[in-house]
Short mmCIF file of C-alpha atoms in Angstrom, two decimals:
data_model
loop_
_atom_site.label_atom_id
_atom_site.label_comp_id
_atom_site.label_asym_id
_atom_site.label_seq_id
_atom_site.Cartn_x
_atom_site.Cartn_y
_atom_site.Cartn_z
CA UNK A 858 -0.72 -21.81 26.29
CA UNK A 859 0.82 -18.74 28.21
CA UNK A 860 3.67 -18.04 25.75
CA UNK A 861 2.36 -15.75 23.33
CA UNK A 862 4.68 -17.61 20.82
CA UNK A 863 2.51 -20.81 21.26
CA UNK A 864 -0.47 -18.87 20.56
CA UNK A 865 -2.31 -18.92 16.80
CA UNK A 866 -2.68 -15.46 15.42
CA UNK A 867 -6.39 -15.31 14.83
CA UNK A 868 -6.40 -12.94 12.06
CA UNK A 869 -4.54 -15.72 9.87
CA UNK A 870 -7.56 -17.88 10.24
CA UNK A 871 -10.84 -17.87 7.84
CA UNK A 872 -14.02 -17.94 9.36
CA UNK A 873 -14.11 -21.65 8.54
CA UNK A 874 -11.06 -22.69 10.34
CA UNK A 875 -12.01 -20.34 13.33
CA UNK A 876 -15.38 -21.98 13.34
CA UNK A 877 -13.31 -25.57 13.33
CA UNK A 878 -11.23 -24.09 16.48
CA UNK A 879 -14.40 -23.27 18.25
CA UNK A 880 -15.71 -26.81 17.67
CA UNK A 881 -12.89 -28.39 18.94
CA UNK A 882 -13.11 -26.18 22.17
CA UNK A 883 -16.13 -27.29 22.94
CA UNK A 884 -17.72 -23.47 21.83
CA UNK A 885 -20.42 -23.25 19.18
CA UNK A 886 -19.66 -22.41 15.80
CA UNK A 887 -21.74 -19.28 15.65
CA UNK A 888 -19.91 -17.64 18.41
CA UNK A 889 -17.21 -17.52 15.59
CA UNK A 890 -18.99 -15.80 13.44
CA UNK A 891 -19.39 -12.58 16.43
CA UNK A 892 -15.76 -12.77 17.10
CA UNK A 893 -14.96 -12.71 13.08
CA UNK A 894 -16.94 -9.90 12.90
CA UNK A 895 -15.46 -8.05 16.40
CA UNK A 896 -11.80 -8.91 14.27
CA UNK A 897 -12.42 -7.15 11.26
CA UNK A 898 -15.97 -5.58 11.00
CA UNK A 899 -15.17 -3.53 14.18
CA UNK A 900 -11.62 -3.94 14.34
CA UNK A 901 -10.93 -5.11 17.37
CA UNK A 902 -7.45 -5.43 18.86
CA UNK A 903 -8.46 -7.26 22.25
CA UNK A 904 -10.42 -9.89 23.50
CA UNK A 905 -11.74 -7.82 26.17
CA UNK A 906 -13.43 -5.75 24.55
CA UNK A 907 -15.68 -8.08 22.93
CA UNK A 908 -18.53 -7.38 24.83
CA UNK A 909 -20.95 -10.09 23.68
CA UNK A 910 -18.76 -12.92 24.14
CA UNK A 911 -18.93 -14.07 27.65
CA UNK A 912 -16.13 -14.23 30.07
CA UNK A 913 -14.99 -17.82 29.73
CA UNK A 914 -14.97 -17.74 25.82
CA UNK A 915 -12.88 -14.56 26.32
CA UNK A 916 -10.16 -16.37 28.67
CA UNK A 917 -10.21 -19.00 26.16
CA UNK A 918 -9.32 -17.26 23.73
CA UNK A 919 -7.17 -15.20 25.48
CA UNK A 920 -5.09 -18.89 26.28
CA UNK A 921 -5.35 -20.06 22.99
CA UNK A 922 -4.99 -17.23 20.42
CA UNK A 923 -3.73 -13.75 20.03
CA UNK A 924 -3.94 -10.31 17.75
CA UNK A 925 -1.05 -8.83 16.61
CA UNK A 926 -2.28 -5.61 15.75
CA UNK A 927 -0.23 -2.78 14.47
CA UNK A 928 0.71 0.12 16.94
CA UNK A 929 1.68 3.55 16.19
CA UNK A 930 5.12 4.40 17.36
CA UNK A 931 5.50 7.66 16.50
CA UNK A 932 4.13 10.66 14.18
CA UNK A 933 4.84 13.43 12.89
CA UNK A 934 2.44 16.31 11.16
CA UNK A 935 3.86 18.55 8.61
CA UNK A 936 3.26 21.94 7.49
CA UNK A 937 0.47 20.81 4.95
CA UNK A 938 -1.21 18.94 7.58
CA UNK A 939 -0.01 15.21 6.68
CA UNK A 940 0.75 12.84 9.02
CA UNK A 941 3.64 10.49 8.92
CA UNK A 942 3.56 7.74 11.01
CA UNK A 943 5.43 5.01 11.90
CA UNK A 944 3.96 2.09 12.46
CA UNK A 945 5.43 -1.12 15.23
CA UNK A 946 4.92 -4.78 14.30
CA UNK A 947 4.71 -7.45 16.86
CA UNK A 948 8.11 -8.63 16.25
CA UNK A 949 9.19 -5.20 16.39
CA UNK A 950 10.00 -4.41 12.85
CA UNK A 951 9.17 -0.67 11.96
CA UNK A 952 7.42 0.29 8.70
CA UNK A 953 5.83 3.68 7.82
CA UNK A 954 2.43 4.91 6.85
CA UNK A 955 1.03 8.44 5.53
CA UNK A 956 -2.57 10.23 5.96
CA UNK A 957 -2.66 13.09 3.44
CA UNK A 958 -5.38 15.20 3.80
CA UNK A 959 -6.36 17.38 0.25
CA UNK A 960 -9.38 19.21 -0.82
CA UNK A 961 -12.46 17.02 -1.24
CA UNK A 962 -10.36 13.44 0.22
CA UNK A 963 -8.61 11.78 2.90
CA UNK A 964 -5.98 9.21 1.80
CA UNK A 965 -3.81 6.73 3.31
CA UNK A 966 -1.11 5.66 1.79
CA UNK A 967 -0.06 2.77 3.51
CA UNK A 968 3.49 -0.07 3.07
CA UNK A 969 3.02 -3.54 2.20
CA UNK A 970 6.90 -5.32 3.02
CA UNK A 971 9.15 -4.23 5.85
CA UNK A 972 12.00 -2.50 3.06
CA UNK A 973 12.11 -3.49 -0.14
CA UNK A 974 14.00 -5.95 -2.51
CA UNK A 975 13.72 -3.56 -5.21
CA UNK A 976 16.78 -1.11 -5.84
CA UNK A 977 14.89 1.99 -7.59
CA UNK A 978 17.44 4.86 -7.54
CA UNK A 979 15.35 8.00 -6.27
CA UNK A 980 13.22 6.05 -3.45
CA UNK A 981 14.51 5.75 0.03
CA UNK A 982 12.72 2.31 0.75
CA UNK A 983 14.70 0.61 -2.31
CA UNK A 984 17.95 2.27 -0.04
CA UNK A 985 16.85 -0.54 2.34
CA UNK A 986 16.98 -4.19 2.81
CA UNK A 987 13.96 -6.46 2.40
CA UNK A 988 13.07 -8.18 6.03
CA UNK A 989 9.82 -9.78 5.16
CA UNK A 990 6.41 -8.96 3.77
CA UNK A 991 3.72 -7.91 5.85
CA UNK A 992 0.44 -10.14 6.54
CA UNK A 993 -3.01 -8.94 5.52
CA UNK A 994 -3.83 -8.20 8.91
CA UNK A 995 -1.33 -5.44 9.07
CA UNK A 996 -1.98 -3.81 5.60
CA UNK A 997 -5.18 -3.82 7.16
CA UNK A 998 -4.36 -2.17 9.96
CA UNK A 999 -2.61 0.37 9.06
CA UNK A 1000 -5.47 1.46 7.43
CA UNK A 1001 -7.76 1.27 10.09
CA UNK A 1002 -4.93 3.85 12.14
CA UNK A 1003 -5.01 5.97 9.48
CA UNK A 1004 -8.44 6.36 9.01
CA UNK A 1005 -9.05 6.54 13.01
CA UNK A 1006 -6.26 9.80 12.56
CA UNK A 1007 -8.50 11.07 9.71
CA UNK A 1008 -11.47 10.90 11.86
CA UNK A 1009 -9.91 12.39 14.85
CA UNK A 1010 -7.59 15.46 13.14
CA UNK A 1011 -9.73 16.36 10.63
CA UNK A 1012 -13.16 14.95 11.59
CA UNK A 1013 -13.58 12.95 8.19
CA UNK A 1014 -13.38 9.16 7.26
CA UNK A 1015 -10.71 7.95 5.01
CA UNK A 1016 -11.69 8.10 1.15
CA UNK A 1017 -8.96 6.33 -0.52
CA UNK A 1018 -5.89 4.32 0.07
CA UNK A 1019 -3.04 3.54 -1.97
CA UNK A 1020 -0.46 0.56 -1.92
CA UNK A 1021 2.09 3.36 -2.35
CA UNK A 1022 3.94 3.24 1.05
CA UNK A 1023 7.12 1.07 1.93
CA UNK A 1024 8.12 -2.22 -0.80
CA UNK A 1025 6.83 -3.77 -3.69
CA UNK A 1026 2.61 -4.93 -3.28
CA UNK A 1027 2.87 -7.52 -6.27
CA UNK A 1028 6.11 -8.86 -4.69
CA UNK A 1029 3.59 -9.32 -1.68
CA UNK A 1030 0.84 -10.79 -3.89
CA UNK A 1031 -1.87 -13.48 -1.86
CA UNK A 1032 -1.25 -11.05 1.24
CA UNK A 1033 -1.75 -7.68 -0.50
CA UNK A 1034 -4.55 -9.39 -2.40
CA UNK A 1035 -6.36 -10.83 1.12
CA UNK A 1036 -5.93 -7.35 2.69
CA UNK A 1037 -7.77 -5.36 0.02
CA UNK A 1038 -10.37 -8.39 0.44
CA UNK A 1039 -10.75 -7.48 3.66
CA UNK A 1040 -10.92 -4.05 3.56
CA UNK A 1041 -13.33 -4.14 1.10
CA UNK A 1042 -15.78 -6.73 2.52
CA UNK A 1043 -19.01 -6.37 3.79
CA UNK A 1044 -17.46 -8.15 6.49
CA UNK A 1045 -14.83 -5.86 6.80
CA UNK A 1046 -14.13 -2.41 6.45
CA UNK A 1047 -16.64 -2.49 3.57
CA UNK A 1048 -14.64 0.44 1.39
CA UNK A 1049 -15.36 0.29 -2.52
CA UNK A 1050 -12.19 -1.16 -4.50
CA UNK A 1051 -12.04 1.63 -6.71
CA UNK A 1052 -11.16 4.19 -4.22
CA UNK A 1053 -8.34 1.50 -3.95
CA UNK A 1054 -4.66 1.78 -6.04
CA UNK A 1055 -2.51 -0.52 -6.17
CA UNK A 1056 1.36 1.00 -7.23
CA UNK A 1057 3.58 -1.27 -8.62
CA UNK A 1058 7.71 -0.71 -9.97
CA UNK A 1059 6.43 -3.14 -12.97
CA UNK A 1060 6.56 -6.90 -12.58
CA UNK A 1061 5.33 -8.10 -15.76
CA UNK A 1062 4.39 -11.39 -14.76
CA UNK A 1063 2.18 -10.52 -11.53
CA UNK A 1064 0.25 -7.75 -13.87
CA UNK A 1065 -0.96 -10.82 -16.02
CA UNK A 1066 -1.94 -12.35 -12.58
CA UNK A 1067 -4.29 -8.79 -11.83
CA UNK A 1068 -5.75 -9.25 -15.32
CA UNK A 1069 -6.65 -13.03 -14.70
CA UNK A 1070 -8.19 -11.95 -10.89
CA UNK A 1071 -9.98 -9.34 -12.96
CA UNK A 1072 -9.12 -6.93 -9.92
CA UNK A 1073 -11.56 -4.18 -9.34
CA UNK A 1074 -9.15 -1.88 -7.98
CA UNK A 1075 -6.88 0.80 -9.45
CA UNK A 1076 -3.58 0.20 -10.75
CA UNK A 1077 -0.58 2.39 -11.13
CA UNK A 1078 2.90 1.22 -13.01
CA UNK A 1079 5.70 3.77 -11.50
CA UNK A 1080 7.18 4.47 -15.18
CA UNK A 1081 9.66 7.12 -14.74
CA UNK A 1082 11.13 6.64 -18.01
CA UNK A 1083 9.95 5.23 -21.32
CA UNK A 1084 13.11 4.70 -22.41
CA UNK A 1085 14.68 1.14 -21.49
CA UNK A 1086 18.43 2.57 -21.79
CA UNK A 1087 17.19 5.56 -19.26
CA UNK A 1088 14.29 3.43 -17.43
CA UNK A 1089 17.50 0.73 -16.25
CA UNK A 1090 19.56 3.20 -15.18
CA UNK A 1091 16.69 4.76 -12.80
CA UNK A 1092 14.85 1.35 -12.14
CA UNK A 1093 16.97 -2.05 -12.17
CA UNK A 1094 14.05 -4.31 -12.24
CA UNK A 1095 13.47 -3.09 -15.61
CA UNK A 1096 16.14 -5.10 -16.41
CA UNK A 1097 13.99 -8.30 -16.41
CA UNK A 1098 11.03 -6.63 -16.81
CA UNK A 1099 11.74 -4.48 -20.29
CA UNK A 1100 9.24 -1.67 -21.50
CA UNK A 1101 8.18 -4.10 -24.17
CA UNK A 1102 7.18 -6.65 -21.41
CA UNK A 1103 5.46 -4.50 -19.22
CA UNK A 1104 3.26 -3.34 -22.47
CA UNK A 1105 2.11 -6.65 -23.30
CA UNK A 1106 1.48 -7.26 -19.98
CA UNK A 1107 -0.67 -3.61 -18.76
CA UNK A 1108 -2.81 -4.85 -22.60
CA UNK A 1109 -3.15 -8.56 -20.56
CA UNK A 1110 -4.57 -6.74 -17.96
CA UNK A 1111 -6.67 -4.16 -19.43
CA UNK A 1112 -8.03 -6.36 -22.05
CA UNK A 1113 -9.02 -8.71 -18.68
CA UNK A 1114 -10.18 -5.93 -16.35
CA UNK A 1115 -11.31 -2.68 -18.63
CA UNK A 1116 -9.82 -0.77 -16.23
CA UNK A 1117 -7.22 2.09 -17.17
CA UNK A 1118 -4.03 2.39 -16.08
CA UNK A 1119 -2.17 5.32 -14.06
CA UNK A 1120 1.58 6.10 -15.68
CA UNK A 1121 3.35 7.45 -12.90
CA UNK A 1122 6.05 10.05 -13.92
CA UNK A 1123 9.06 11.51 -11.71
CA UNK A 1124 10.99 14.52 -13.79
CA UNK A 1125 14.48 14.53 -12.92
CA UNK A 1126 16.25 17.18 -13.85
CA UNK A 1127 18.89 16.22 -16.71
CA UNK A 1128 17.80 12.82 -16.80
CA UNK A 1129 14.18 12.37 -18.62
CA UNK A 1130 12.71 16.14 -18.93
CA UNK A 1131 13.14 16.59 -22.01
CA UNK A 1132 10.29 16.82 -24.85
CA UNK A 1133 12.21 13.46 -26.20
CA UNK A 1134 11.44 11.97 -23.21
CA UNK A 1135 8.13 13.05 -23.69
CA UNK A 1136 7.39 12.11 -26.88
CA UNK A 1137 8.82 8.33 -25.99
CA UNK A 1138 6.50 8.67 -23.11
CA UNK A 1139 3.15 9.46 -25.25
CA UNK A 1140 4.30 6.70 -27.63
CA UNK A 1141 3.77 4.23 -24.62
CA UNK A 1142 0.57 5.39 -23.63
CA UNK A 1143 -0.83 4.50 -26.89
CA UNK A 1144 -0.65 1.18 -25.58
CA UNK A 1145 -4.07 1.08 -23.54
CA UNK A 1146 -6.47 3.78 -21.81
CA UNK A 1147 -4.72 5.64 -19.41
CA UNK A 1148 -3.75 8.97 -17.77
CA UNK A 1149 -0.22 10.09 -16.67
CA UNK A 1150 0.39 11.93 -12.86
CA UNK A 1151 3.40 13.70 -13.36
CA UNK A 1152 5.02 13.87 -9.95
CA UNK A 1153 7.35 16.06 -8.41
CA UNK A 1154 10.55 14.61 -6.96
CA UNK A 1155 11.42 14.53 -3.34
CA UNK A 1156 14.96 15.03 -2.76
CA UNK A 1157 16.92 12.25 -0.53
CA UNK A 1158 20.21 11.45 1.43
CA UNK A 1159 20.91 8.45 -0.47
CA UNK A 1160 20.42 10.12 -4.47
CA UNK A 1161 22.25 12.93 -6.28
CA UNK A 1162 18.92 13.64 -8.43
CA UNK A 1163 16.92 16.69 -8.22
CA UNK A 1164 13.37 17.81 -9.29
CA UNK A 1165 13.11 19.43 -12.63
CA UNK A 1166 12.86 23.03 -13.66
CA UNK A 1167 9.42 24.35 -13.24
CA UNK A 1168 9.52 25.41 -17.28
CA UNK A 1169 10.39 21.76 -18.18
CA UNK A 1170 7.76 20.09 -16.08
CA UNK A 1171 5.63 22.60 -17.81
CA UNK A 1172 6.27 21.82 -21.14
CA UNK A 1173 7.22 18.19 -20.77
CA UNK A 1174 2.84 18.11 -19.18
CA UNK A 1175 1.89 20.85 -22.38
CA UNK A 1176 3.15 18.22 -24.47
CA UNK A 1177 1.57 15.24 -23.32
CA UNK A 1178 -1.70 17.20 -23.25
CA UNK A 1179 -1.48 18.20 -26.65
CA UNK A 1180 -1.07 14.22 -28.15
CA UNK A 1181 -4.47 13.76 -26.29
CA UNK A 1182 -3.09 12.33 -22.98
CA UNK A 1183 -5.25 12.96 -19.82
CA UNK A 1184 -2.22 14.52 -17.99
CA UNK A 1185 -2.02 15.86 -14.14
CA UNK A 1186 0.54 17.10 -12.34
CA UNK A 1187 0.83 16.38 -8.65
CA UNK A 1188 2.52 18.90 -5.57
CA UNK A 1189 4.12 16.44 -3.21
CA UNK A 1190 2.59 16.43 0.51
CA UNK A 1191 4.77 16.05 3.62
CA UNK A 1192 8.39 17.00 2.17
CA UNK A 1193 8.98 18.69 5.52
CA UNK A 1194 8.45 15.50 7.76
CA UNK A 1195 9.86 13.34 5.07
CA UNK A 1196 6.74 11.61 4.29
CA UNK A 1197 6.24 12.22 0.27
CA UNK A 1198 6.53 9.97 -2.90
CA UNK A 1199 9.79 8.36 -2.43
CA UNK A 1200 10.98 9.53 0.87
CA UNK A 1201 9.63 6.42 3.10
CA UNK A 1202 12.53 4.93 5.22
CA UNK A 1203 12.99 3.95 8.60
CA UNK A 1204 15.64 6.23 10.62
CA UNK A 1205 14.60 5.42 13.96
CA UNK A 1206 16.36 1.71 13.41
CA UNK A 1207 16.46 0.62 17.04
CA UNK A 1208 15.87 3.19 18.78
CA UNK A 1209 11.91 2.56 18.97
CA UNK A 1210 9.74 5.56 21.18
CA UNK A 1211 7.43 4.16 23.65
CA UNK A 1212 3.92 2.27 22.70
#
């Protein structure tokens, strides 16, 4: 097998299947185990460098198998000190990832679908077409990039990561679910699920499907509006997915998990700043535990909004404080390189920079 095409990508195996492979190459099962761990444990993006596997095994697996690890293919570092990267695939599809560096945490903020199928107004990914989702392996990945960046920029380890990057992570389900297994894995990069959220434009159905896995990680329903007139004009998939839904749905999950819920809340100006808008919002959060991160909007090509008033975000957050809510308002990081909530998009297209 010298066509890398006719090769099996490793990562996609369990350690059971691997251990099958080895059998049937004549290799004892435990040597799977040591190259498991050299995949995900340490990470490992070549065969060579698997020290205590011998040569042979190495050149066998070298013939039979291969890693399609993520590469950076560019970056950028903005004035705040985030870095925007984007990230090449082995078929050569580009997606983007973020390190954002604040007081007291380091956090990636990584894609999980190459575009989007989702059509949300304000975001540049939903400006985009869907090409495919991306495979544990490189959610994975891009986390272990990011945290290698974090390590080497700012001399600290990665604290948190959020599903917040490029596409829809419940549209990406069993391989944004495996990822987050192995990230969190002794096995793997061993990282505590709640320093883990999970974003999500609000499919009612896969929220159930969080509340049945009884997920240990954070999630966060990009609201936006709690309005269904408003929240369809901002968010199509509200469409099929109505306010009412998505309650029944976040009480599915809570009443499942115990965990609380993150509202996330863009103000645009004109469109739902206004203490109306606010009181429809504290209504909703009656629903279940939760807190609300009121977000500041990130201008784009593609949109005619723009980011409220400083008064009205003001008031809009007094307000929500007052009914009780556990309210926080958020600066955006990396609106210089592009790299904020809602700016994600690929503009290199073709023209790729070297690897």
């Amino acid at each position: 097998m010298n066509n890398t095409k006719d090769k099996i990508d490793i990562r996609s195996l369990s350690l059971n299947a691997l251990q099958e492979h080895f059998i049937r190459m004549d290799e004892k099962g435990f040597r799977a185990k040591q190259v498991y761990e050299w995949l995900w444990k340490k990470s490992c993006f070549s065969f060579n460098e698997m020290s205590n596997i011998s040569k042979e095994l190495r050149a066998k697996l070298d013939a039979n198998f291969v890693i399609n690890n993520v590469k950076i293919n560019s970056s950028q570092v903005s004035a705040d000190k985030t870095i925007k990267n984007s990230f090449i695939l082995h078929d050569n599809h580009l997606i983007e990832g973020v390190l954002i560096p604040t007081p007291g945490r380091m956090t990636a903020c990584v894609s999980s679908q190459v575009g989007c199928s989702l059509t949300c107004k304000f975001c540049a990914t939903g400006y985009m077409e869907r090409k495919r989702n991306l495979n544990p392996d490189e959610i994975y990945d891009q986390v272990v990039l990011i945290d290698q960046q974090a390590r080497e920029n700012y001399n600290q380890p990665l604290s948190n990561i959020v599903y917040m990057g490029m596409g829809e992570p419940l549209l990406n389900y069993a391989n944004m679910m495996k990822s987050i297994e192995r990230i969190t894995s002794e096995d793997g990069l061993n990282m505590a699920a709640k320093r883990i959220t999970v974003s999500t434009a609000g499919i009612a159905k896969m929220i159930k499907k969080l509340g049945d896995d009884q997920v240990k990680f954070n999630l966060a329903l990009s609201l936006h509006a709690a309005n269904d007139e408003k929240r369809n004009t901002i968010m199509p998939i509200n469409e099929q997915n109505s306010l009412k839904a998505l309650a029944e749905a976040l009480k599915y999950y809570y009443a499942k998990t115990k965990n609380p819920v993150t509202y996330e809340y863009i103000i645009f100006d004109g469109v739902n700043d206004g203490i109306q808008d606010a009181m429809e919002l504290a209504k909703f959060c009656k629903h279940l535990p939760c807190k609300v991160n009121i977000i500041e909007y990130n201008p784009i090509a593609f949109a005619s909004y723009i980011n409220a008033g400083e008064d009205k975000v003001e008031a809009f957050a007094d307000y929500l404080t007052k009914q009780g809510i556990n309210t926080h308002l958020r600066r955006s990081r990396g609106k210089d390189i592009d790299a904020a909530c809602g700016q994600l998009a690929i503009k290199e297209k073709d023209k790729l920079a070297e690897v």
